[in-house]
Amino acid sequence: MPELPEVETVARGLAPHVRGRRIISVTRSDKALRLPWPDDFAARLEGARIKAIARRAKFLLWRLEGGMSLLSHLGMSGRFTVLPGGGGKARGLGEFYFHPAAAPEPGPHDHLTLVLDDQTRVIYTDPRRFGFFDLLATEAEGRHPMLARLGPEPLGAQFTAAHLASACQGRRAPIKSVLLDQKTVAGLGNIYVCEALFRARISPKRTAASLAPTGRPAVRIGRLVAQIRAVLREAIAAGGSTLRDHAQVSGEAGGFQQHFSVYGRAGEPCEACGRPIRRITQCGRSSFYCPACQR
DNA sequence: CGGGACTCCTGCCAGC
DNA sequence: TGCTGGCAGGAGTCCC
């Protein structure tokens, strides 16, 4: 579920609650997530102070004092919920929670609870268990197998038309799958690729190579880079997109799903030309696009 | 090597 | 109402 804007929303939501706080206790479920829990997971985290929380692609990096990082990924259905230590808004909207007497029982899909030194609780919930946690040296982050081969951040200075053109060069795969490849650019998923291609008026079926014709100005590539950045920025400003699972750490839904032009809208009229949005399957995933506007 | 199919897991929805 | 099949936002592995 969570793509870059959702993970960014979670990172921004967590930061003020966890930055500078010490982890007092760690409780994890016995069920394995996508990766097995690291050895001595709780013992290595307990007592550590959280210096900062960062996002790389769709990963969260919790930087701890002492040179250790906690790497986490939300998979398809993961979410973090913050229960503030001083009492405050709880998991469901409108509920109220007062620590510590009213600490809720973990739900069946709660896999990790961190209690911080101000009694704030951070709970990780993940029904599908495609998420994971890992522990590593902060200085080795760049060499972690999940991070080592990631392409540039789409909102960073290194994601340029020249970079995308070179990634597309000679690729006979559809542009859709090249953009989903985290080695091309890191953090896009199915929703934002569909939306960016619509905005750039590029068909998801077009081969990547055809967007970057050798020796000719790659106008479409420039448009695509600009639209990828725009849709991600707008989605972050809206708190991400909530289809099922994504929530901000407060429990509130994101709002960007209201602004989808094509994703999930098969059969509805295109907002630009009125012809119906089409759904096709590419590399095992749904692509939504307007066959008239996107070429 | 590039690219597609398959896999992990549970929930939800449409259709019968 | 209740079952079944298909589908879901990710990412690694395997095989051609």
PDB file of N, CA, C and O (backbone and C1' of nucleotides) in Angstrom, chain A residues 1 58 73 190 244 263 285-286, chain C residues 6-13:
ATOM      1  N   MET A   1       0.807  -1.185   0.000  1.00  0.00           N
ATOM      2  CA  MET A   1       0.000   0.000   0.000  1.00  0.00           C
ATOM      3  C   MET A   1       0.847   1.244   0.000  1.00  0.00           C
ATOM      4  O   MET A   1       0.756   2.067  -0.876  1.00  0.00           O
ATOM      5  N   LYS A  58      10.723   3.800   0.150  1.00  0.00           N
ATOM      6  CA  LYS A  58       9.558   3.471   0.973  1.00  0.00           C
ATOM      7  C   LYS A  58       9.986   2.921   2.331  1.00  0.00           C
ATOM      8  O   LYS A  58       9.181   2.286   3.017  1.00  0.00           O
ATOM      9  N   HIS A  73       9.947  -1.304   7.065  1.00  0.00           N
ATOM     10  CA  HIS A  73       9.198  -1.173   5.820  1.00  0.00           C
ATOM     11  C   HIS A  73       7.756  -1.567   6.118  1.00  0.00           C
ATOM     12  O   HIS A  73       7.516  -2.499   6.888  1.00  0.00           O
ATOM     13  N   ASN A 190       2.396   1.570  -7.619  1.00  0.00           N
ATOM     14  CA  ASN A 190       1.423   1.480  -8.701  1.00  0.00           C
ATOM     15  C   ASN A 190       0.549   2.732  -8.836  1.00  0.00           C
ATOM     16  O   ASN A 190       0.291   3.203  -9.941  1.00  0.00           O
ATOM     17  N   ARG A 244      -7.192   1.359   1.875  1.00  0.00           N
ATOM     18  CA  ARG A 244      -7.643   0.525   2.996  1.00  0.00           C
ATOM     19  C   ARG A 244      -6.859   0.845   4.244  1.00  0.00           C
ATOM     20  O   ARG A 244      -7.387   1.300   5.224  1.00  0.00           O
ATOM     21  N   TYR A 263      -6.430   6.220 -11.185  1.00  0.00           N
ATOM     22  CA  TYR A 263      -6.267   5.018 -10.364  1.00  0.00           C
ATOM     23  C   TYR A 263      -7.613   4.583  -9.775  1.00  0.00           C
ATOM     24  O   TYR A 263      -8.307   5.377  -9.125  1.00  0.00           O
ATOM     25  N   ARG A 285       0.141  -6.345 -12.478  1.00  0.00           N
ATOM     26  CA  ARG A 285      -0.542  -5.309 -11.704  1.00  0.00           C
ATOM     27  C   ARG A 285      -1.490  -4.547 -12.622  1.00  0.00           C
ATOM     28  O   ARG A 285      -1.307  -4.501 -13.819  1.00  0.00           O
ATOM     29  N   SER A 286      -2.453  -3.901 -12.003  1.00  0.00           N
ATOM     30  CA  SER A 286      -3.407  -3.108 -12.765  1.00  0.00           C
ATOM     31  C   SER A 286      -2.787  -1.787 -13.195  1.00  0.00           C
ATOM     32  O   SER A 286      -2.131  -1.126 -12.399  1.00  0.00           O
TER      33      SER A 286
ATOM     34  P    DG C   6     -10.439 -17.043  -9.983  1.00  0.00           P
ATOM     35  O5'  DG C   6     -10.301 -15.471  -9.787  1.00  0.00           O
ATOM     36  C5'  DG C   6     -11.406 -14.627 -10.106  1.00  0.00           C
ATOM     37  C4'  DG C   6     -11.103 -13.238  -9.609  1.00  0.00           C
ATOM     38  C3'  DG C   6      -9.667 -12.797  -9.860  1.00  0.00           C
ATOM     39  O3'  DG C   6      -9.684 -11.465 -10.326  1.00  0.00           O
ATOM     40  C1'  DG C   6     -10.166 -12.591  -7.565  1.00  0.00           C
ATOM     41  P    DC C   7      -8.377 -10.844 -10.996  1.00  0.00           P
ATOM     42  O5'  DC C   7      -8.041  -9.601 -10.066  1.00  0.00           O
ATOM     43  C5'  DC C   7      -9.081  -8.753  -9.572  1.00  0.00           C
ATOM     44  C4'  DC C   7      -8.610  -8.117  -8.292  1.00  0.00           C
ATOM     45  C3'  DC C   7      -7.126  -7.746  -8.322  1.00  0.00           C
ATOM     46  O3'  DC C   7      -6.980  -6.330  -8.422  1.00  0.00           O
ATOM     47  C1'  DC C   7      -7.796  -8.729  -6.240  1.00  0.00           C
ATOM     48  P    DA C   8      -5.501  -5.752  -8.637  1.00  0.00           P
ATOM     49  O5'  DA C   8      -5.095  -5.266  -7.179  1.00  0.00           O
ATOM     50  C5'  DA C   8      -5.862  -4.271  -6.510  1.00  0.00           C
ATOM     51  C4'  DA C   8      -5.336  -4.105  -5.100  1.00  0.00           C
ATOM     52  C3'  DA C   8      -3.809  -4.223  -5.020  1.00  0.00           C
ATOM     53  O3'  DA C   8      -3.219  -2.939  -5.223  1.00  0.00           O
ATOM     54  C1'  DA C   8      -4.861  -5.478  -3.291  1.00  0.00           C
ATOM     55  P    DG C   9      -2.192  -2.772  -6.451  1.00  0.00           P
ATOM     56  O5'  DG C   9      -1.109  -1.785  -5.877  1.00  0.00           O
ATOM     57  C5'  DG C   9      -1.444  -0.568  -5.295  1.00  0.00           C
ATOM     58  C4'  DG C   9      -0.249   0.077  -4.647  1.00  0.00           C
ATOM     59  C3'  DG C   9       0.839  -0.835  -4.114  1.00  0.00           C
ATOM     60  O3'  DG C   9       1.993  -0.046  -3.891  1.00  0.00           O
ATOM     61  C1'  DG C   9      -0.506  -0.116  -2.350  1.00  0.00           C
ATOM     62  P    DG C  10       3.330  -0.693  -4.367  1.00  0.00           P
ATOM     63  O5'  DG C  10       3.629  -1.817  -3.272  1.00  0.00           O
ATOM     64  C5'  DG C  10       3.909  -1.456  -1.956  1.00  0.00           C
ATOM     65  C4'  DG C  10       5.172  -2.132  -1.466  1.00  0.00           C
ATOM     66  C3'  DG C  10       6.382  -2.002  -2.394  1.00  0.00           C
ATOM     67  O3'  DG C  10       7.519  -1.944  -1.559  1.00  0.00           O
ATOM     68  C1'  DG C  10       5.789  -4.282  -2.212  1.00  0.00           C
ATOM     69  P    DA C  11       8.944  -1.588  -2.180  1.00  0.00           P
ATOM     70  O5'  DA C  11       9.661  -2.990  -2.403  1.00  0.00           O
ATOM     71  C5'  DA C  11      10.107  -3.703  -1.275  1.00  0.00           C
ATOM     72  C4'  DA C  11      10.558  -5.075  -1.702  1.00  0.00           C
ATOM     73  C3'  DA C  11      11.600  -5.084  -2.825  1.00  0.00           C
ATOM     74  O3'  DA C  11      12.538  -6.083  -2.504  1.00  0.00           O
ATOM     75  C1'  DA C  11       9.842  -6.483  -3.383  1.00  0.00           C
ATOM     76  P    DG C  12      14.038  -5.984  -3.076  1.00  0.00           P
ATOM     77  O5'  DG C  12      14.532  -7.474  -2.855  1.00  0.00           O
ATOM     78  C5'  DG C  12      14.255  -8.123  -1.616  1.00  0.00           C
ATOM     79  C4'  DG C  12      14.014  -9.594  -1.887  1.00  0.00           C
ATOM     80  C3'  DG C  12      15.044 -10.199  -2.838  1.00  0.00           C
ATOM     81  O3'  DG C  12      15.608 -11.349  -2.251  1.00  0.00           O
ATOM     82  C1'  DG C  12      12.830 -10.628  -3.621  1.00  0.00           C
ATOM     83  P    DT C  13      16.764 -12.177  -2.995  1.00  0.00           P
ATOM     84  O5'  DT C  13      15.931 -13.288  -3.765  1.00  0.00           O
ATOM     85  C5'  DT C  13      15.045 -14.113  -3.031  1.00  0.00           C
ATOM     86  C4'  DT C  13      14.427 -15.155  -3.953  1.00  0.00           C
ATOM     87  C3'  DT C  13      15.424 -15.836  -4.887  1.00  0.00           C
ATOM     88  O3'  DT C  13      15.107 -17.221  -4.929  1.00  0.00           O
ATOM     89  C1'  DT C  13      13.671 -14.904  -6.156  1.00  0.00           C
TER      90       DT C  13
END
